[in-house]
Amino acid sequence: MKTTYTFFLLASMLFLLSSCEQSRSQLQPIREVQDFDNAWKFQLGDTIGANEIAFDDSNWRTLNLPHDWSIEGKFGKNNPAGVGGGALPGGIGWYRKTFSLSKKDAGKMVYIDFDGIYHNSEIWINGHYLGKRPNGYISFQYDLTPYVHFGDSTNLIAVKVDNSNQPNSRWYSGSGIYRNVRLELTSPVHISHWGTHITTPEVSNENALVQVTTQVTNDSKESKKITLQTTIYNKNGTAVGETNNQKEIAAGETASFEQQFHVQQPELWSIDSPTLYKSVSQVVSDNKTIDDKTVPFGIRYFKFDVNKGFSLNGVSMKINGVCMHHDLGCLGAAINTRAIQRQLEILKDAGVNAIRTSHNPPAPELLNLCDKMGFIVMDEAFDMWKKAKTKYDYSLDWDKWHKQDLTDQILRDRNHPSVMIWSIGNEILEQWDSTGTSIARELADIVHQYDTTRPITSACNDPQPSNSIIKSGALDLIGYNYHHQLYASFPDSFPGQKFIATETVSALQTRGSYDMPSDSIRLWPKRWDLPEKGNPDYTCSSYDNCHAPWGSTHEETLKLIEKYGFLSGQFIWTGFDYLGEPTPYTWPARSSYFGIVDLAGFPKDAYYLYQSEWTNKPVLHIFPHWNWKKGQTIDVWAYTNCDEVELFLNGKSMGVRKKTGDKLHLMWRLTYEPGILKAVGKKDGKVILTKEIQTAGAPAKLQLSVDRPLIHADGKDLAFVTVNVVDQNGTLVPHADNLVHFNVSGDAFVAGVDNGSQISHEPFKANYRHAFNGKCLVVLQSDGKTGNIELTASADGLPDAKATLTAQ
Ligand code: GAL
């Protein structure tokens, strides 16, 4: 009896101890990963000797990364990036950071991780040259161990960034260490860089087989016997699988561990319910945990079908995607998690469920957010191969670097459940000659070496089977950009093949601008290589009546995608406006017109077309504004998912319009008189929505709205504050362009300002902005301290407006 009791006591103590050990290791990782973003020294311009330890950088500016020096510059039509590159300056910049390592860490491995530097970075540690990385979008790591000091002597890392040879991009690239940097300290025996690979080869609602392959490297001087213990946790932190394996790893060698888990009743990752599991692997040697790595993953299955298009976890659905470049408007290329999250929130609200990372590997934070928020990702590698699109682009580095860069992209991104398509290139010029075939096959082989669970596509221009990239047979999914007129003939042209519309639409719009009549289409620019004269104020119409000749109206492509079941979906060019490529215009225009959301994050009207088609929430959006000349003929449009809408002008019915399916918008042609326009939307005979717009008077007030009144006091979090210029009754004044000044007190600073105009040359880093078509935006950033923040907005002749928020 006594023995049994002691046995039970011991067993439960052991259990408690092991679960304490487990939860401790969950809470406190052994591997030390330091945020290495703060307190860098920066100097613009080339500086001889800045790679040397002894160099005096005391006069240099101190800043925190991520940092993009181009966005701080002045617009100029002669900046070498050209208007296509956003008309902002490039050049050479140097970064230096002094740091110490504790004596207690002596003997550990020390690595530095860069998520991305644009571009041609060269890096020195304590005067020792680590190497050059030309690709501006790739993540990479250097081993600092042999060159660092522990204890009292400090270490110096120096980074030269060279973005002087331009143009090297067809869009705004930004310049500098524009993504995050981390320092990692590990034991000499450790899980290798990107050394975890998680797949789910069998998935059903009852059971999932999870396969975790882990590379462990022994960088010590002697052979080591280690145990790799891996635990799978569900979203609540409960362990749902655990296994361990032992191996002897010789000095200098890497061993691979294959571990399998059966997860019962798995919660599948989906767009609406993006459930994440995590795998925690621990390296145990001599009964001590010496290294660990946590990798989130999802359990899901998906299929592209020749006839039925795309399905996720057995449920048919369309990929309703948008293409996105990497800039974050007024913040430039400098990545900020909250800024990306806001973009995704805005897009999700319109029913967007997929992102194409045009045309390069994204910041890892984008993929983390897509995993968490439920977006499908088409992860793209290149905008060019060996043949150049701009004079100094990546084609110059192709031969030496493409293999390494593509390998690193796949290794970094292959555990993300959101990633479901690899794209090996966008509009690659080799598609028109035989090298397209050989290079496509080579790239597909590289991808397959590291991941065989996702289809490969390439976004082609030439939609013919004779296209040498398509002909190569390397693509699992045929992707072509535009050519929507050929969708119907796809099954005949490509029998037995699967299809994704990798890029679509290229409609052109300026928020709040309208050219009438709304049913006459402008094809701008008439020639792709010549800027359009178009509107003298460099605007494009926000009725869906202006698009690039190679594209279509939003409605035209959307109807086809909805019509054909075999089309797995599309990626609209683009979700947000981006810096550079101001098609159809050139200078003074400097940012794109393609977005369904403007550069500042304000939706254009087309956004509501998608919201009405892609979401189930009731939508009734009417436009344009209601300030016109008396007697003018005005087209009023509605995007809605109501069955019918009745429009009233100053109380008088202007008629009922029904959604018939042949048009995705409703229209009334009215003779303008000032007053109130009211739309009443009915579903199944019942009024479900009403919307009113009215004629605005003169600007009388500034109305501020803060996206989140509470931000994290972490030095990185942001509050986006929208300023509306309104009349006495609170109606937006549609053409208001008041100059608004911002004053911030408390624990935040202005990170950027914008108004969504494609031709404004005001600086993005400033405490003032003109409103554009009634609106502007100020972005506040936490200064790292907790406290209250007060923003005052002032404009001549209007009372000050205030907003308060808290950093905690
Ligand atoms: C596509 C290209 C995109 C962008 C777009 C503008 O052909 O892939 O990068 O340039 O045109 O319409």
PDB file of C-alpha atoms in Angstrom, residues 275 366 370 407 497 512 545 597 639 766 792:
ATOM      1  CA  THR A 275      -6.502  28.002 -36.696  1.00  0.00           C
ATOM      2  CA  LEU A 366       3.039  39.732 -43.998  1.00  0.00           C
ATOM      3  CA  CYS A 370      -1.905  36.090 -43.520  1.00  0.00           C
ATOM      4  CA  THR A 407      16.202  28.377 -52.263  1.00  0.00           C
ATOM      5  CA  GLN A 497      -4.613  22.135 -67.322  1.00  0.00           C
ATOM      6  CA  GLY A 512     -13.381  61.188 -55.375  1.00  0.00           C
ATOM      7  CA  ASN A 545     -14.873  53.619 -66.658  1.00  0.00           C
ATOM      8  CA  VAL A 597      -7.900  51.565 -52.033  1.00  0.00           C
ATOM      9  CA  TYR A 639     -22.867  48.958 -55.598  1.00  0.00           C
ATOM     10  CA  ALA A 766       5.956  66.121 -42.050  1.00  0.00           C
ATOM     11  CA  THR A 792      -4.441  68.541 -32.427  1.00  0.00           C
TER      12      THR A 792
END
